[in-house]
Tab-separated table of C-alpha atoms in Angstrom:
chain	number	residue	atom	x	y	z
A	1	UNK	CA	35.674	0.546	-17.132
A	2	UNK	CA	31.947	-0.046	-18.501
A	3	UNK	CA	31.905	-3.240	-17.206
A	4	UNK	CA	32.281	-2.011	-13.639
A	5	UNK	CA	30.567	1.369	-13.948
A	6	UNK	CA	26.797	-0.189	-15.676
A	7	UNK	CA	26.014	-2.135	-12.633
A	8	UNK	CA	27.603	0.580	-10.776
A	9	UNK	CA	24.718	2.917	-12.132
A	10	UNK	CA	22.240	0.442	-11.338
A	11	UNK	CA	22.647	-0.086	-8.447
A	12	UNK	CA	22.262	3.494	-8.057
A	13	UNK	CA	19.496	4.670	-9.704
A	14	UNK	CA	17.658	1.672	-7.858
A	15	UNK	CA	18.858	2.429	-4.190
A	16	UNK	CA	17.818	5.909	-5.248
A	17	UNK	CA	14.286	5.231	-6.199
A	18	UNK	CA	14.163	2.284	-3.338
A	19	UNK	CA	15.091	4.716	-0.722
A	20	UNK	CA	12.712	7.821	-2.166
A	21	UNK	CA	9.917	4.956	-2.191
A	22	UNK	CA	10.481	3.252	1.036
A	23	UNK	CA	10.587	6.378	3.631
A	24	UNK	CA	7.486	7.659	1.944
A	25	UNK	CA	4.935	7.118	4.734
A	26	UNK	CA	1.649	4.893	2.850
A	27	UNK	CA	-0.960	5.724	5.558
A	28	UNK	CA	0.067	9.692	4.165
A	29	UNK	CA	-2.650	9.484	0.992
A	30	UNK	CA	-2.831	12.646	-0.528
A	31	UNK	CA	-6.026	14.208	-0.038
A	32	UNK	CA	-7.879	15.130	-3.263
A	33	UNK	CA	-9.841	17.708	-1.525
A	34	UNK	CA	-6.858	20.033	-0.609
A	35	UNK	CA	-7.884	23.668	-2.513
A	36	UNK	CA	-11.479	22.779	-3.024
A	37	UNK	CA	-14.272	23.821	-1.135
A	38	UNK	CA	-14.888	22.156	2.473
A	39	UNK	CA	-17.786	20.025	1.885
A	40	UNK	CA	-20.802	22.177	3.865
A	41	UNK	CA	-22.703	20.678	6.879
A	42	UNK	CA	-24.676	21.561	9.911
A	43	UNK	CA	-24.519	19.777	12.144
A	44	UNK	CA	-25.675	19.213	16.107
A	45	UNK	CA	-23.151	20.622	19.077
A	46	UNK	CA	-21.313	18.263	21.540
A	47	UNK	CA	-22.404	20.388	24.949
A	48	UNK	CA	-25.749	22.085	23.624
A	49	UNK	CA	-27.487	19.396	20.922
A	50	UNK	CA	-30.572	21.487	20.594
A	51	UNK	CA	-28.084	24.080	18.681
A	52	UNK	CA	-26.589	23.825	15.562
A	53	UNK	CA	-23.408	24.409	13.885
A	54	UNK	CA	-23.642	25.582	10.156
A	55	UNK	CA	-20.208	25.585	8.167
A	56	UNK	CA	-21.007	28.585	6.289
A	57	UNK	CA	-21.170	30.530	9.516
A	58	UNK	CA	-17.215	30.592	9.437
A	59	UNK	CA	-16.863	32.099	6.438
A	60	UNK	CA	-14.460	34.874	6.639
A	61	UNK	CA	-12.168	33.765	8.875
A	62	UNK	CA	-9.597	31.233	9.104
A	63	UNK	CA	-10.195	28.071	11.305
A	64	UNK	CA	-9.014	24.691	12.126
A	65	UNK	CA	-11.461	21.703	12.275
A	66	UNK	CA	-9.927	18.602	14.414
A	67	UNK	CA	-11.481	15.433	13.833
A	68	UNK	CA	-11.270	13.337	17.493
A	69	UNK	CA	-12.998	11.392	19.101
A	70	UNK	CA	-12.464	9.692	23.229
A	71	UNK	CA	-12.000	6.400	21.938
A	72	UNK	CA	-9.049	7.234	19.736
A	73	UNK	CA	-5.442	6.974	21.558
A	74	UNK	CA	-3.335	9.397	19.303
A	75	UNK	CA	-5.832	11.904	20.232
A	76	UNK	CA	-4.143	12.451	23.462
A	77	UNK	CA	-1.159	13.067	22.136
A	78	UNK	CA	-1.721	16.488	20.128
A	79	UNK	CA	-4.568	17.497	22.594
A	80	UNK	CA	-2.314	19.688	24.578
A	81	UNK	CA	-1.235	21.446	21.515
A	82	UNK	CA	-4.616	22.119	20.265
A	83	UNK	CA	-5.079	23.572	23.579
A	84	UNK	CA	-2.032	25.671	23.137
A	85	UNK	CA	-2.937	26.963	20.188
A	86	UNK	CA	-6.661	27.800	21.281
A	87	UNK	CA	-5.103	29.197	24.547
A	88	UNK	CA	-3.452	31.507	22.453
A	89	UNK	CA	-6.002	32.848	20.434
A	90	UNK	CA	-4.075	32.073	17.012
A	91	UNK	CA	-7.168	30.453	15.301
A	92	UNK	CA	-9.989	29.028	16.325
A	93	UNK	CA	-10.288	25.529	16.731
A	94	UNK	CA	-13.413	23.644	15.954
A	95	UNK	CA	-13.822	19.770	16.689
A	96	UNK	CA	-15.654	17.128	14.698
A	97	UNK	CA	-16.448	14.215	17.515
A	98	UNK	CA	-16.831	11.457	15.138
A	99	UNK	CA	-18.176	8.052	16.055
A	100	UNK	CA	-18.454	8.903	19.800
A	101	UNK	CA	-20.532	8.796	22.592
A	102	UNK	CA	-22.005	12.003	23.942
A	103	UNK	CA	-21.298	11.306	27.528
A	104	UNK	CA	-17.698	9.978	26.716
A	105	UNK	CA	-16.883	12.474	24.592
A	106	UNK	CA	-18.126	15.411	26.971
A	107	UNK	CA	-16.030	13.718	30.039
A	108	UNK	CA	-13.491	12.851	27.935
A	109	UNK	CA	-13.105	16.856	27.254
A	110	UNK	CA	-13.176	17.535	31.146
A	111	UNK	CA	-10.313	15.633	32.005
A	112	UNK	CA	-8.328	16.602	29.065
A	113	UNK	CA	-9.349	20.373	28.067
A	114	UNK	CA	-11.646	21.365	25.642
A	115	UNK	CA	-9.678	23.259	23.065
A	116	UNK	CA	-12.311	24.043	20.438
A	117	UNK	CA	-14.704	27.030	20.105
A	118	UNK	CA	-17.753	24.664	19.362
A	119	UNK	CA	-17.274	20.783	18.737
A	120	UNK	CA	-20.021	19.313	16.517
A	121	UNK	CA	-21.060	15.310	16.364
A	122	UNK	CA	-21.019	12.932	13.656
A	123	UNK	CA	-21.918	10.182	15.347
A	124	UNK	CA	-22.207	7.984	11.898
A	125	UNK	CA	-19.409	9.116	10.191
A	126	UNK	CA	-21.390	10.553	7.918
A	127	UNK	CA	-19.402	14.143	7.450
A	128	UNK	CA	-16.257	12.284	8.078
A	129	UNK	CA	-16.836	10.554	4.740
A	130	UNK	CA	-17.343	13.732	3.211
A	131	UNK	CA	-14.197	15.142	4.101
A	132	UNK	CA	-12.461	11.674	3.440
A	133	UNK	CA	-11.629	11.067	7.058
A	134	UNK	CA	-9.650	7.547	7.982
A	135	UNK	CA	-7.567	8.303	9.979
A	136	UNK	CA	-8.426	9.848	13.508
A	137	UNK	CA	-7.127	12.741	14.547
A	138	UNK	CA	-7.058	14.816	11.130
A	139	UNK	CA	-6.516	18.348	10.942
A	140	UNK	CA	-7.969	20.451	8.263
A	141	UNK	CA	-7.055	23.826	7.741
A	142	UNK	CA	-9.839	26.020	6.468
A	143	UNK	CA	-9.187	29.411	4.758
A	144	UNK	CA	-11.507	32.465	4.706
A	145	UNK	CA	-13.442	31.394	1.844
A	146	UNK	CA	-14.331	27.976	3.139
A	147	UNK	CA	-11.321	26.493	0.855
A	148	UNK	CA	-9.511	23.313	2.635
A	149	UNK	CA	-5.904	24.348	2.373
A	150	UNK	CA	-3.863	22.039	4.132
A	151	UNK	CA	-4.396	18.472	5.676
A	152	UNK	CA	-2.748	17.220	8.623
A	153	UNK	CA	-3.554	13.169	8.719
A	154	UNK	CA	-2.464	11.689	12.185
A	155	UNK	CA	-1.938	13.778	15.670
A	156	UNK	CA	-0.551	17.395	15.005
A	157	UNK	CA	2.803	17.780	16.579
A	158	UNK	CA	5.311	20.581	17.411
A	159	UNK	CA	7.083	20.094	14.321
A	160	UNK	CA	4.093	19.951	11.830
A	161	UNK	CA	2.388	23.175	13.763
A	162	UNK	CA	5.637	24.812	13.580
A	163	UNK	CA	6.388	23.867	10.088
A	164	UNK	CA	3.456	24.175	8.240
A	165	UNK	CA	0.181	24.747	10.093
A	166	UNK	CA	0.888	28.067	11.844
A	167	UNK	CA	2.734	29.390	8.903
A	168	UNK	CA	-0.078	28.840	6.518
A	169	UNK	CA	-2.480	30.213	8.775
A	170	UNK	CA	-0.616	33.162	9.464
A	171	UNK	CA	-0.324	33.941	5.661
A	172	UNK	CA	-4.173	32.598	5.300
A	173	UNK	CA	-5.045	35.496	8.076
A	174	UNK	CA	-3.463	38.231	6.274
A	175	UNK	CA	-5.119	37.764	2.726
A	176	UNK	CA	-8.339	39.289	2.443
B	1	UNK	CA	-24.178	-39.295	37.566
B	2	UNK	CA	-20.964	-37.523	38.233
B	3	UNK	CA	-19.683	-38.818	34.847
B	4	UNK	CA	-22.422	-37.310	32.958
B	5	UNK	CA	-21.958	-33.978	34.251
B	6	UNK	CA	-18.279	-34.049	33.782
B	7	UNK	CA	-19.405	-35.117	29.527
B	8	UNK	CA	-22.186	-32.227	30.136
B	9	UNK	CA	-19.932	-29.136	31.571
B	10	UNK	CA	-16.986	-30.594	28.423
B	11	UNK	CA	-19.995	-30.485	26.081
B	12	UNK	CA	-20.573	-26.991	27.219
B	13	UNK	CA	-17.013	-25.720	27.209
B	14	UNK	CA	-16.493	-27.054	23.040
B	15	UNK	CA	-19.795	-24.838	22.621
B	16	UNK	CA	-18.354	-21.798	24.015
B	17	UNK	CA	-15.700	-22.329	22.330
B	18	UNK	CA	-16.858	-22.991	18.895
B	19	UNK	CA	-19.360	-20.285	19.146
B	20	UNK	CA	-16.443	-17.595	20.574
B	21	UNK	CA	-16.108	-15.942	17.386
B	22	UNK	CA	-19.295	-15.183	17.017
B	23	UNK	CA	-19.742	-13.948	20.535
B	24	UNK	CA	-16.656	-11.792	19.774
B	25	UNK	CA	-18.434	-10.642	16.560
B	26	UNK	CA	-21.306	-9.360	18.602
B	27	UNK	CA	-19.533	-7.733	20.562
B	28	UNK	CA	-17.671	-5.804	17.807
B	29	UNK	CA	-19.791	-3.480	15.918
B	30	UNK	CA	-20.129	-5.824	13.203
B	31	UNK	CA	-22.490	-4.488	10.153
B	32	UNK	CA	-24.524	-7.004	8.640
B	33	UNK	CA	-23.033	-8.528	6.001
B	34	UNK	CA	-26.338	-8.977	3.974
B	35	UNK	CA	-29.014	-6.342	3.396
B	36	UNK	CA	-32.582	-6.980	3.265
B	37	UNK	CA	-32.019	-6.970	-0.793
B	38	UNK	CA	-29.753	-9.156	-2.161
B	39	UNK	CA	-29.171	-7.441	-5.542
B	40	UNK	CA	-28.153	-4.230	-3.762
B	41	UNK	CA	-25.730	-6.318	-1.546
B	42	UNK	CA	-24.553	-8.128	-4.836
B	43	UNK	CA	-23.621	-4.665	-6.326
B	44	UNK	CA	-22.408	-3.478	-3.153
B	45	UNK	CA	-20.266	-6.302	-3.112
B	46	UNK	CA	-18.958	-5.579	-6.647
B	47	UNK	CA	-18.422	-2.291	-6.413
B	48	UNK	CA	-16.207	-2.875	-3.004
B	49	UNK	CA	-14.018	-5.139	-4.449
B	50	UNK	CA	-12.423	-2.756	-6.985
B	51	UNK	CA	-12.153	-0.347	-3.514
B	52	UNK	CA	-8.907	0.140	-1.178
B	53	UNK	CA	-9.978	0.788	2.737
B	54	UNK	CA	-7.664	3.152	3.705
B	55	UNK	CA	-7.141	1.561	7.525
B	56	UNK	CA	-5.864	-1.600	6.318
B	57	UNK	CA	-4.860	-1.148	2.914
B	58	UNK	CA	-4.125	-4.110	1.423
B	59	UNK	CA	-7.592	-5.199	1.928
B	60	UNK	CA	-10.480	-3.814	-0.129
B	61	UNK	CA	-13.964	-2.761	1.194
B	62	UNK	CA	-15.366	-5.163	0.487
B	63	UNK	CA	-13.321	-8.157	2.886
B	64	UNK	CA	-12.161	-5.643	5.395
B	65	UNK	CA	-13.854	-5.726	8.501
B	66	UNK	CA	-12.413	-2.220	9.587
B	67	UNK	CA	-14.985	0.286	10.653
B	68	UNK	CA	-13.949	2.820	7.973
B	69	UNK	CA	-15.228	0.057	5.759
B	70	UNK	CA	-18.121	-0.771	7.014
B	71	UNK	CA	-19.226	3.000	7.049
B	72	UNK	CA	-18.343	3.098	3.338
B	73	UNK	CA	-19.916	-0.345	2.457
B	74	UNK	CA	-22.969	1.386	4.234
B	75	UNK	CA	-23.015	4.377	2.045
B	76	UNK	CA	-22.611	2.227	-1.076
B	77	UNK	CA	-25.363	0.637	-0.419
B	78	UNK	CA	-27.453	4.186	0.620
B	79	UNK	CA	-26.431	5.319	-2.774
B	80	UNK	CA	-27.391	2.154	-4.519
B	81	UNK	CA	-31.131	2.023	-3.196
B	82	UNK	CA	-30.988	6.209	-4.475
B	83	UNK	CA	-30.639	4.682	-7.742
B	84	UNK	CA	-26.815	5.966	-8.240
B	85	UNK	CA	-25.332	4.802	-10.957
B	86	UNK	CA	-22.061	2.760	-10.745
B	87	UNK	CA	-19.664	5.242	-12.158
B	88	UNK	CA	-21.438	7.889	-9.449
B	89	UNK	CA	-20.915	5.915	-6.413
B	90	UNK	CA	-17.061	5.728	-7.886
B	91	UNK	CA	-16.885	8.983	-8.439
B	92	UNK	CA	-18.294	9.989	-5.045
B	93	UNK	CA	-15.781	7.818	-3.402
B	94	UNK	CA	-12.631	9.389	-5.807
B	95	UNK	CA	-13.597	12.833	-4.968
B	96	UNK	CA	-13.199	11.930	-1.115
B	97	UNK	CA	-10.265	9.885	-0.943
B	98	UNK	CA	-8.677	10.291	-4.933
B	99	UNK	CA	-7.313	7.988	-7.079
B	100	UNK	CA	-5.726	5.903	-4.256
B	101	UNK	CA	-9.119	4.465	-3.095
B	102	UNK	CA	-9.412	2.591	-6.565
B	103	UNK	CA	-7.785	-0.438	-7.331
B	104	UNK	CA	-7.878	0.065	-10.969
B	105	UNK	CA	-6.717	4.087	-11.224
B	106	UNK	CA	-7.450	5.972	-14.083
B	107	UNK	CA	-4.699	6.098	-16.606
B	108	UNK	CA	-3.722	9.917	-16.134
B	109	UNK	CA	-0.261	12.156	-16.142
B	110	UNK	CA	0.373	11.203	-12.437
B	111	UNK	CA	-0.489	7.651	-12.977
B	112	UNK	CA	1.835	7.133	-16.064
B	113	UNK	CA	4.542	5.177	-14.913
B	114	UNK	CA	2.519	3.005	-12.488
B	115	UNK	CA	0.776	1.841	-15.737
B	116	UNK	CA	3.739	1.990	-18.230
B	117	UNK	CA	6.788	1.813	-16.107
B	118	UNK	CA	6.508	-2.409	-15.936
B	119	UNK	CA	6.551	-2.427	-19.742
B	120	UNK	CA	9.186	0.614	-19.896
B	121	UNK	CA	11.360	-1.940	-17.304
B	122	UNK	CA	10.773	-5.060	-19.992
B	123	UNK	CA	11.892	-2.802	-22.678
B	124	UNK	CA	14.925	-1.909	-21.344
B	125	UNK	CA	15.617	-5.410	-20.114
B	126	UNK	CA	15.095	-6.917	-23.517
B	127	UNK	CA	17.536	-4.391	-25.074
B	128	UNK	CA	20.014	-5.335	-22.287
B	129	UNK	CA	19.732	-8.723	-23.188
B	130	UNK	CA	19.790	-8.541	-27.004
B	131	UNK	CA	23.414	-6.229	-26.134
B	132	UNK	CA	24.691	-9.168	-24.014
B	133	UNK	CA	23.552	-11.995	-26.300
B	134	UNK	CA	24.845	-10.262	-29.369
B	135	UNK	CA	28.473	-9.592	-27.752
B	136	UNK	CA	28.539	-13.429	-26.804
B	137	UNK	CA	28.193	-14.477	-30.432
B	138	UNK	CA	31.094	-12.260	-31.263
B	139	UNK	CA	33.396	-13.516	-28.799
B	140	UNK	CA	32.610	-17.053	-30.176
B	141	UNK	CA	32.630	-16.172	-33.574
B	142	UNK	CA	35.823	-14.546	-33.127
B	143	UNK	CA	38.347	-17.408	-31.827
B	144	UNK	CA	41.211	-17.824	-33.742
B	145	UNK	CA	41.000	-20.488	-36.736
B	146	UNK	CA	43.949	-22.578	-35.851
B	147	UNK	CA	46.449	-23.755	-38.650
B	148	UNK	CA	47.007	-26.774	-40.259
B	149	UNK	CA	50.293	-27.233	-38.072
B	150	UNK	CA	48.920	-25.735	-34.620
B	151	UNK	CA	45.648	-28.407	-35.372
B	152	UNK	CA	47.778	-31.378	-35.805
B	153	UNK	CA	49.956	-30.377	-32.347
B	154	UNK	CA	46.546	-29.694	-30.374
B	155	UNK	CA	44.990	-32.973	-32.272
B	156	UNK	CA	48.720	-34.742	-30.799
B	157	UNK	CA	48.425	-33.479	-27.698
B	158	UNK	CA	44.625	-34.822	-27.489
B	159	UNK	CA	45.038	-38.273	-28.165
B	160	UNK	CA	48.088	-38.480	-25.998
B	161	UNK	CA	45.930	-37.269	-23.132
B	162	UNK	CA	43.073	-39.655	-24.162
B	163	UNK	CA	45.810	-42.464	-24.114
B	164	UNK	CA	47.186	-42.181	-21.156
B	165	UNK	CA	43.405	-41.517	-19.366
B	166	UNK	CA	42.736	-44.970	-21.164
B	167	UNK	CA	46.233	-46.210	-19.471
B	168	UNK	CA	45.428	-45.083	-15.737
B	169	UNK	CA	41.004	-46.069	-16.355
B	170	UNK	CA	42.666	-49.913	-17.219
B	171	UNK	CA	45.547	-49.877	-14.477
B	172	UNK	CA	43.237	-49.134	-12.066
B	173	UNK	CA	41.411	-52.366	-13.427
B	174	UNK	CA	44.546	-54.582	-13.221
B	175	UNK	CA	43.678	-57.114	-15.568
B	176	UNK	CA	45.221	-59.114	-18.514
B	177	UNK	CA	43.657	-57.324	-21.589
B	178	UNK	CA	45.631	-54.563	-20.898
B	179	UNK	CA	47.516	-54.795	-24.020
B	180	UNK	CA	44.569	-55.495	-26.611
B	181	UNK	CA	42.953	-52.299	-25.107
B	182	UNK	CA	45.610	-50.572	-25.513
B	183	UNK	CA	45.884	-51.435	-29.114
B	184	UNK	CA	42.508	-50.762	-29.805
B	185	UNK	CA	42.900	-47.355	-28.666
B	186	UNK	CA	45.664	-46.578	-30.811
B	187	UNK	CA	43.868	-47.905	-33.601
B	188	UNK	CA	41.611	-45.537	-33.114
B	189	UNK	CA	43.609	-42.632	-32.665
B	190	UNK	CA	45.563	-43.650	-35.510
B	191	UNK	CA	41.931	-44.024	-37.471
B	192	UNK	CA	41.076	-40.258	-35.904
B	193	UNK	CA	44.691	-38.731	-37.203
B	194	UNK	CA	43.505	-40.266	-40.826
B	195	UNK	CA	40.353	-38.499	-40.663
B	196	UNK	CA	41.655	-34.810	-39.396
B	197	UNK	CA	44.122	-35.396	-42.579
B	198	UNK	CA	41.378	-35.923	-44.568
B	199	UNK	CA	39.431	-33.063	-43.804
C-alpha cells in the first residue's frame, strides 16, 4: 500500500503547488505602497497647463486616479467604464496622462470621453515612478486620508469594478 | 558606366542595411547609453544589474531596453549625481515597486522559502535516499544462505548449463577438437566441484 500511496502523495502535493503557482498571473506584482500614503505631487492640468493640480487638495474624499495615456491600447478597453462610473457620480475620477503628448492626449479624450474631473501630465514619468507605475492603465484607489487602498494593475473591467473597486469605495465613503 | 552605378546603388543598399538598426534606434526613444560621466554610468550600471524591469521581467534594468527602464536607469543616475548613497537609491526603488524589483531580496518572513525551500527540498531528498539505499542493503543482506545440499544441486545444475553452452558455442564451430574441448571443460568443472568441497 505505501509503495503506491508515497508517489501517490507526491504527485499531489506537487500538482497542488504547480497549479497554485502557475495560474498566478507574474505581471500582478504586489504593490508595496497599498495602505501607505499616496506619494504627494502637483502637478500641471491636461486642458488648462497654466493651473495646477495639488494632491492634498483631495483630501477628504474618496477618489480614483487612472494612469492612461493615448498611446496605450488597453486603455480603450476600460475607458467606457471609467466613463460609467464618472457618469454616475460614484467617485470622482482623476487621470494621470503619463508619457503623452498634449495634443494627442487632449484629442485622444474627444473621441473617446473624458471621464475624469481634472487629468494632470507627467510627461517624464516622473510621478509614475513614484507611485510604482509599469504597467499602463493602473488604477489606484485613494481613501479620504490620502491612503492608497487598493491597486488595480491592467484595464479595470466589469468584474474587478464589481468585485472589488466599487465595494471598497463604497465602504471607503462611509468612514469618516 | 552603367556597371558602376549598378556596384554604386548595391553599395548603397548593404549601407542601409547595415546601418538599419541604428536608424531604427533613432527612431525609438532610445536613452543614451553613456552619460557625460562615466563613473556615474559605471554605478548606474551596477546598481541596474541587481534590478528586475517590471515590463519584461526576465531582463534587469540595466540590459532592458523597455521604456520603464530607461526612466528608472534615468533616475538612478539623477540620484547618483545627488550624491545618494547605494543602499538609498535601493531603497527608493523597494519602496516603489517592493521586494520584487530586486534580484537579490532580502531574507524576510515572506521570503523564507524562496531562500530555504531549495535546501529544505535537498533535505528531504537525501533522507529519501538514505530510506531507499538502506532498504536495498537489507533485501541483499537478507537472501537465504543456501545449504550444503541445495549448493551442491545449484553448483550441478551450473556446470551442466556451462557444459552444454560449451557443447552448442563448439557445434556451431564444427570442427575436430570437439572432444579435447570437451574434456577440458569437464576437467574444469570437475577441478570447480573440488574447490566448492573444499570450502
Amino acid at each position: 500500500m505505501m509503495r503506491f500511496m508515497l508517489p501517490l502523495v507526491a504527485f499531489l502535493v506537487m500538482a497542488i503547488f504547480l497549479f497554485a503557482g502557475l495560474s498566478l498571473n507574474p505581471r500582478q506584482v504586489p504593490s508595496p505602497l497599498i495602505d501607505k500614503p499616496a506619494p504627494e505631487f502637483t502637478m500641471q492640468q491636461l486642458h488648462n497647463p497654466e493651473m495646477i493640480l495639488d494632491s492634498k487638495d483631495n483630501l477628504g474624499k474618496v477618489w480614483l486616479l487612472n494612469v492612461w495615456a493615448s498611446w496605450c491600447v488597453a486603455c480603450r478597453d476600460e475607458h467606457p467604464l471609467l466613463v460609467q462610473v464618472a457618469n454616475a457620480g460614484i467617485v470622482p475620477v482623476y487621470g494621470l496622462n503619463y508619457k503623452d503628448e498634449r495634443d494627442t492626449a487632449i484629442q485622444w479624450l474627444r473621441q473617446f470621453g473624458d471621464p475624469y474631473t481634472v487629468s494632470v501630465v507627467d510627461p517624464e514619468g516622473r510621478v509614475g515612478i513614484d507611485y510604482g507605475v509599469y504597467g499602463v492603465p493602473e488604477t489606484y484607489v485613494i481613501d479620504k486620508q490620502g491612503i492608497i487602498r487598493h491597486k488595480q494593475i491592467g484595464p479595470v473591467t466589469v468584474k474587478s469594478l464589481q468585485e472589488k473597486i466599487l465595494p471598497l469605495v463604497k465602504e471607503l465613503q462611509r468612514k469618516s | 558606366m552603367r556597371r558602376l552605378d549598378h556596384f554604386s546603388l548595391m553599395a548603397v543598399l548593404f549601407l542601409v542595411v547595415m546601418m538599419s538598426p541604428q536608424i531604427s534606434f533613432a527612431i525609438g526613444k532610445e536613452a543614451p547609453l553613456v552619460a557625460a560621466d562615466p563613473i556615474i554610468e559605471a554605478r548606474m550600471l551596477r546598481l541596474s544589474e541587481d534590478l528586475r524591469c517590471l515590463v519584461c521581467q526576465n531582463e534587469s534594468i540595466a540590459e532592458s531596453r523597455a521604456d520603464f527602464s530607461n526612466d528608472l536607469r534615468r533616475e538612478i543616475r539623477e540620484q547618483i549625481k545627488a550624491n545618494k548613497t547605494d543602499e538609498e537609491i535601493l531603497e527608493f526603488m523597494v519602496e516603489r515597486y517592493g521586494d520584487f524589483v530586486l534580484y537579490d531580496p532580502p531574507l524576510k518572513a515572506t521570503t523564507f522559502f524562496l531562500w530555504f525551500g531549495p535546501l529544505f527540498l535537498l533535505v528531504i531528498g537525501s533522507i529519501v535516499l538514505m530510506f531507499i539505499l538502506k532498504r536495498r542493503r537489507i533485501q541483499v543482506e537478507e537472501v537465504p544462505e543456501l545449504s550444503e545440499t541445495e549448493r551442491k544441486q545449484a553448483e550441478a545444475l551450473m556446470s551442466l548449463e556451462e557444459i552444454e553452452n560449451i557443447k552448442t558455442d563448439v557445434s556451431l564451430e564444427k570442427t575436430d577438437v570437439d572432444l579435447s574441448v570437451e574434456n577440458n571443460t569437464e576437467k574444469e568443472v570437475l577441478s570447480g566441484k573440488d574447490k566448492g568441497n573444499k570450502e
